[in-house]
mmCIF file of C-alpha atoms in Angstrom:
data_model
loop_
_atom_site.group_PDB
_atom_site.id
_atom_site.type_symbol
_atom_site.label_atom_id
_atom_site.label_comp_id
_atom_site.label_asym_id
_atom_site.label_seq_id
_atom_site.Cartn_x
_atom_site.Cartn_y
_atom_site.Cartn_z
ATOM 1 C CA MET A 1 74.284 36.191 12.602
ATOM 2 C CA ILE A 2 74.520 39.175 10.239
ATOM 3 C CA ASN A 3 73.404 41.588 12.983
ATOM 4 C CA TYR A 4 75.994 40.103 15.334
ATOM 5 C CA LEU A 5 78.780 40.587 12.781
ATOM 6 C CA MET A 6 77.676 44.181 12.172
ATOM 7 C CA GLN A 7 77.673 44.903 15.904
ATOM 8 C CA GLU A 8 81.105 43.301 16.242
ATOM 9 C CA ALA A 9 82.475 45.481 13.395
ATOM 10 C CA ILE A 10 81.055 48.625 14.997
ATOM 11 C CA PHE A 11 82.580 47.649 18.347
ATOM 12 C CA LEU A 12 85.994 47.179 16.737
ATOM 13 C CA MET A 13 85.768 50.636 15.144
ATOM 14 C CA HIS A 14 84.960 52.248 18.480
ATOM 15 C CA ASP A 15 87.615 50.144 20.182
ATOM 16 C CA SER A 16 90.286 51.837 18.071
ATOM 17 C CA LEU A 17 89.013 55.187 19.365
ATOM 18 C CA PHE A 18 89.052 53.935 22.966
ATOM 19 C CA LYS A 19 92.664 52.793 22.583
ATOM 20 C CA HIS A 20 93.606 56.147 21.046
ATOM 21 C CA ILE A 21 92.092 58.023 24.001
ATOM 22 C CA GLU A 22 93.758 55.794 26.587
ATOM 23 C CA ILE A 23 97.156 56.113 24.903
ATOM 24 C CA ARG A 24 96.825 59.895 24.644
ATOM 25 C CA THR A 25 95.755 60.340 28.265
ATOM 26 C CA SER A 26 97.431 57.361 29.995
ATOM 27 C CA GLU A 27 94.087 56.794 31.695
ATOM 28 C CA LYS A 28 91.680 53.867 31.548
ATOM 29 C CA LEU A 29 88.212 54.676 30.245
ATOM 30 C CA THR A 30 85.336 53.546 32.411
ATOM 31 C CA ASP A 31 82.517 51.424 31.001
ATOM 32 C CA TYR A 32 80.249 54.465 31.290
ATOM 33 C CA GLU A 33 82.667 56.606 29.269
ATOM 34 C CA LYS A 34 82.931 53.941 26.583
ATOM 35 C CA GLU A 35 79.151 53.789 26.359
ATOM 36 C CA ILE A 36 78.573 57.520 25.975
ATOM 37 C CA ILE A 37 81.473 57.879 23.531
ATOM 38 C CA SER A 38 80.070 55.040 21.415
ATOM 39 C CA ASP A 39 76.640 56.668 21.440
ATOM 40 C CA ALA A 40 78.059 60.054 20.378
ATOM 41 C CA PHE A 41 80.072 58.834 17.376
ATOM 42 C CA ALA A 42 78.501 57.520 14.173
ATOM 43 C CA LYS A 43 80.224 55.148 11.771
ATOM 44 C CA LYS A 44 80.820 56.566 8.283
ATOM 45 C CA ARG A 45 82.347 54.915 5.237
ATOM 46 C CA MET A 46 83.852 57.195 2.608
ATOM 47 C CA ARG A 47 85.210 56.423 -0.832
ATOM 48 C CA LYS A 48 88.557 57.502 -2.221
ATOM 49 C CA ARG A 49 88.370 61.112 -3.488
ATOM 50 C CA GLN A 50 85.200 61.793 -1.491
ATOM 51 C CA PHE A 51 85.215 65.047 0.496
ATOM 52 C CA PHE A 52 84.760 65.193 4.254
ATOM 53 C CA LEU A 53 84.755 69.003 3.966
ATOM 54 C CA GLN A 54 84.657 71.379 1.007
ATOM 55 C CA GLU A 55 85.811 74.960 0.677
ATOM 56 C CA GLY A 56 82.984 77.364 1.497
ATOM 57 C CA ASP A 57 81.198 74.986 3.886
ATOM 58 C CA VAL A 58 81.170 75.509 7.639
ATOM 59 C CA CYS A 59 82.895 72.624 9.421
ATOM 60 C CA LYS A 60 80.231 71.151 11.711
ATOM 61 C CA HIS A 61 81.677 67.717 12.394
ATOM 62 C CA LEU A 62 84.808 66.086 13.701
ATOM 63 C CA GLY A 63 86.079 62.854 12.171
ATOM 64 C CA PHE A 64 88.350 60.136 13.546
ATOM 65 C CA ILE A 65 90.085 57.937 10.967
ATOM 66 C CA VAL A 66 89.736 54.261 11.834
ATOM 67 C CA LYS A 67 91.011 53.090 8.463
ATOM 68 C CA GLY A 68 92.238 55.079 5.472
ATOM 69 C CA SER A 69 93.937 58.398 4.810
ATOM 70 C CA SER A 70 93.179 61.998 3.911
ATOM 71 C CA ARG A 71 94.618 65.330 2.934
ATOM 72 C CA MET A 72 93.609 68.873 3.856
ATOM 73 C CA PHE A 73 94.399 71.428 1.164
ATOM 74 C CA SER A 74 93.577 74.817 -0.285
ATOM 75 C CA VAL A 75 93.435 75.969 -3.900
ATOM 76 C CA ASP A 76 94.877 79.365 -4.836
ATOM 77 C CA GLU A 77 93.621 81.785 -7.465
ATOM 78 C CA LYS A 78 95.801 80.107 -10.107
ATOM 79 C CA GLY A 79 94.305 76.705 -9.373
ATOM 80 C CA HIS A 80 97.375 75.368 -7.572
ATOM 81 C CA GLU A 81 96.788 73.036 -4.616
ATOM 82 C CA HIS A 82 98.597 73.538 -1.311
ATOM 83 C CA ILE A 83 98.443 70.622 1.126
ATOM 84 C CA ILE A 84 98.221 71.705 4.767
ATOM 85 C CA HIS A 85 97.857 68.348 6.500
ATOM 86 C CA PHE A 86 97.761 64.636 5.824
ATOM 87 C CA GLY A 87 95.749 62.213 7.920
ATOM 88 C CA LEU A 88 96.238 58.517 8.702
ATOM 89 C CA GLU A 89 94.696 55.999 11.064
ATOM 90 C CA SER A 90 93.958 57.447 14.542
ATOM 91 C CA TRP A 91 94.201 61.026 13.215
ATOM 92 C CA TRP A 92 91.418 63.582 13.413
ATOM 93 C CA LEU A 93 89.667 65.487 10.625
ATOM 94 C CA THR A 94 88.465 69.046 11.203
ATOM 95 C CA ASP A 95 89.030 72.688 10.347
ATOM 96 C CA PRO A 96 89.416 74.428 13.725
ATOM 97 C CA GLU A 97 89.130 77.938 12.298
ATOM 98 C CA SER A 98 85.830 77.176 10.579
ATOM 99 C CA SER A 99 84.331 75.148 13.414
ATOM 100 C CA ILE A 100 85.239 77.551 16.229
ATOM 101 C CA GLN A 101 84.329 80.765 14.417
ATOM 102 C CA LEU A 102 81.461 79.208 12.416
ATOM 103 C CA ILE A 103 82.807 80.679 9.186
ATOM 104 C CA PRO A 104 83.122 79.102 5.707
ATOM 105 C CA SER A 105 86.204 76.934 5.452
ATOM 106 C CA ARG A 106 89.101 77.885 3.211
ATOM 107 C CA TYR A 107 90.039 74.234 2.841
ATOM 108 C CA PHE A 108 89.064 70.896 1.371
ATOM 109 C CA ILE A 109 89.437 67.646 3.301
ATOM 110 C CA GLU A 110 89.562 64.764 0.836
ATOM 111 C CA MET A 111 89.887 61.044 1.491
ATOM 112 C CA LEU A 112 92.874 59.557 -0.348
ATOM 113 C CA GLU A 113 91.788 55.943 0.179
ATOM 114 C CA ASP A 114 88.524 54.149 0.820
ATOM 115 C CA SER A 115 88.120 54.978 4.490
ATOM 116 C CA GLU A 116 86.195 54.183 7.656
ATOM 117 C CA LEU A 117 85.533 57.070 10.024
ATOM 118 C CA LEU A 118 83.862 57.773 13.318
ATOM 119 C CA VAL A 119 82.073 61.126 13.121
ATOM 120 C CA ILE A 120 80.657 63.387 15.816
ATOM 121 C CA SER A 121 78.866 66.744 15.592
ATOM 122 C CA LEU A 122 80.586 69.689 17.264
ATOM 123 C CA PRO A 123 77.768 70.303 19.794
ATOM 124 C CA ASP A 124 78.158 66.661 20.847
ATOM 125 C CA VAL A 125 81.918 67.176 21.190
ATOM 126 C CA TYR A 126 81.381 69.913 23.780
ATOM 127 C CA GLU A 127 78.764 67.856 25.612
ATOM 128 C CA LEU A 128 80.976 64.776 25.641
ATOM 129 C CA ARG A 129 83.930 66.739 26.987
ATOM 130 C CA ASN A 130 81.790 67.687 29.968
ATOM 131 C CA LYS A 131 80.752 64.075 30.580
ATOM 132 C CA SER A 132 84.009 62.189 29.982
ATOM 133 C CA ARG A 133 87.293 63.123 31.626
ATOM 134 C CA GLY A 134 89.189 60.881 29.212
ATOM 135 C CA PHE A 135 87.627 62.520 26.163
ATOM 136 C CA ASP A 136 88.266 66.001 27.552
ATOM 137 C CA LEU A 137 91.917 65.206 28.324
ATOM 138 C CA THR A 138 92.317 63.850 24.802
ATOM 139 C CA PHE A 139 91.279 67.161 23.316
ATOM 140 C CA ARG A 140 93.469 69.136 25.662
ATOM 141 C CA ALA A 141 96.391 67.029 24.439
ATOM 142 C CA LEU A 142 95.326 67.452 20.819
ATOM 143 C CA ASP A 143 95.157 71.226 21.206
ATOM 144 C CA LYS A 144 98.754 71.247 22.464
ATOM 145 C CA PHE A 145 99.895 68.894 19.717
ATOM 146 C CA SER A 146 98.206 71.016 17.041
ATOM 147 C CA THR A 147 99.895 74.171 18.334
ATOM 148 C CA ILE A 148 103.317 72.510 18.317
ATOM 149 C CA ALA A 149 102.734 71.050 14.840
ATOM 150 C CA MET A 150 101.670 74.461 13.500
ATOM 151 C CA HIS A 151 104.814 76.111 14.854
ATOM 152 C CA LYS A 152 106.979 73.377 13.330
ATOM 153 C CA ARG A 153 105.277 73.878 9.955
ATOM 154 C CA ILE A 154 105.932 77.622 10.097
ATOM 155 C CA HIS A 155 109.566 77.078 11.083
ATOM 156 C CA ALA A 156 110.039 74.563 8.249
ATOM 157 C CA ALA A 157 108.551 76.966 5.714
ATOM 158 C CA ILE A 158 110.705 79.944 6.676
ATOM 159 C CA GLY A 159 113.807 78.430 8.277
ATOM 160 C CA MET A 160 114.600 75.092 6.622
ATOM 161 C CA THR A 161 116.211 74.212 3.327
ATOM 162 C CA ALA A 162 114.527 71.743 0.967
ATOM 163 C CA GLU A 163 116.930 69.054 2.157
ATOM 164 C CA GLU A 164 116.142 69.762 5.807
ATOM 165 C CA ARG A 165 112.385 69.676 5.198
ATOM 166 C CA PHE A 166 112.601 66.307 3.480
ATOM 167 C CA SER A 167 114.900 64.902 6.166
ATOM 168 C CA ASP A 168 112.571 66.092 8.924
ATOM 169 C CA LEU A 169 109.548 64.553 7.190
ATOM 170 C CA SER A 170 111.400 61.270 6.604
ATOM 171 C CA SER A 171 112.249 60.936 10.293
ATOM 172 C CA THR A 172 109.006 62.279 11.754
ATOM 173 C CA TYR A 173 106.414 60.796 9.395
ATOM 174 C CA PRO A 174 108.110 58.021 7.352
ATOM 175 C CA GLU A 175 104.689 56.503 6.644
ATOM 176 C CA PHE A 176 103.820 59.557 4.532
ATOM 177 C CA LEU A 177 106.429 58.494 1.991
ATOM 178 C CA LYS A 178 104.838 55.047 1.767
ATOM 179 C CA ARG A 179 101.197 56.111 1.571
ATOM 180 C CA PHE A 180 101.156 59.322 -0.469
ATOM 181 C CA PRO A 181 102.331 60.121 -4.031
ATOM 182 C CA MET A 182 105.416 62.273 -4.402
ATOM 183 C CA ASN A 183 103.585 65.163 -6.045
ATOM 184 C CA MET A 184 101.466 65.468 -2.884
ATOM 185 C CA ILE A 185 104.544 65.189 -0.670
ATOM 186 C CA ALA A 186 106.109 68.029 -2.680
ATOM 187 C CA SER A 187 102.995 70.174 -2.149
ATOM 188 C CA TYR A 188 103.026 69.430 1.577
ATOM 189 C CA LEU A 189 106.694 70.436 1.835
ATOM 190 C CA GLY A 190 106.205 73.545 -0.280
ATOM 191 C CA LEU A 191 108.569 72.270 -2.977
ATOM 192 C CA SER A 192 108.267 71.720 -6.692
ATOM 193 C CA PRO A 193 108.154 68.064 -7.790
ATOM 194 C CA GLU A 194 111.485 68.593 -9.548
ATOM 195 C CA THR A 195 113.153 69.901 -6.386
ATOM 196 C CA LEU A 196 111.778 67.033 -4.315
ATOM 197 C CA SER A 197 113.043 64.521 -6.876
ATOM 198 C CA ARG A 198 116.531 66.032 -6.677
ATOM 199 C CA VAL A 199 116.498 66.073 -2.877
ATOM 200 C CA ARG A 200 115.361 62.439 -2.703
ATOM 201 C CA LYS A 201 118.099 61.318 -5.089
ATOM 202 C CA ASN A 202 120.750 63.144 -3.033
ATOM 203 C CA ALA A 203 119.386 61.591 0.176
ATOM 204 C CA ILE A 204 119.561 58.089 -1.342
ATOM 205 C CA ARG A 205 123.185 58.625 -2.418
ATOM 206 C CA LYS A 206 124.108 59.493 1.154
#
């Protein structure tokens, strides 16, 4: 009975990945694709404040968040943290620069809640992309999404006021405001906590 329940839990974790792939690609995965994807990904439980990646390490794995949340951030020479990305359910964890160039990462990826992940090594990612059309199409879509998101982040940093950044975040990722503390939101937006507090109060008055 215990083994059955464990197998059922593992299936449900992989099922969330299957649904993610099918939504991203608008294609139905075959039974064969589901089997090889399940075999390639390992289940991993991580505690709150545990690191998926630390600065100075080479990123050798890719993670898919089944349950939980994360942040990707750097620390400058003065010890100040700068959040680059947040992650929620059905989001991916990786440092593309480190994994592609095989260089030490400049970032930390930390879990912000007790989390359940599916993890795959990068060599297995490349092999799986050759075997599964659905998996390959997913990563083509992710590459495009990442490029667009990066350009939006750059535009926000250099072309948006504090009010515009907060408004854009509120409409694009409203769940961030529910799941993450305001000091982290301020870091993500490139604002001081005091400025974010003022902007939020003005937005509420409107």
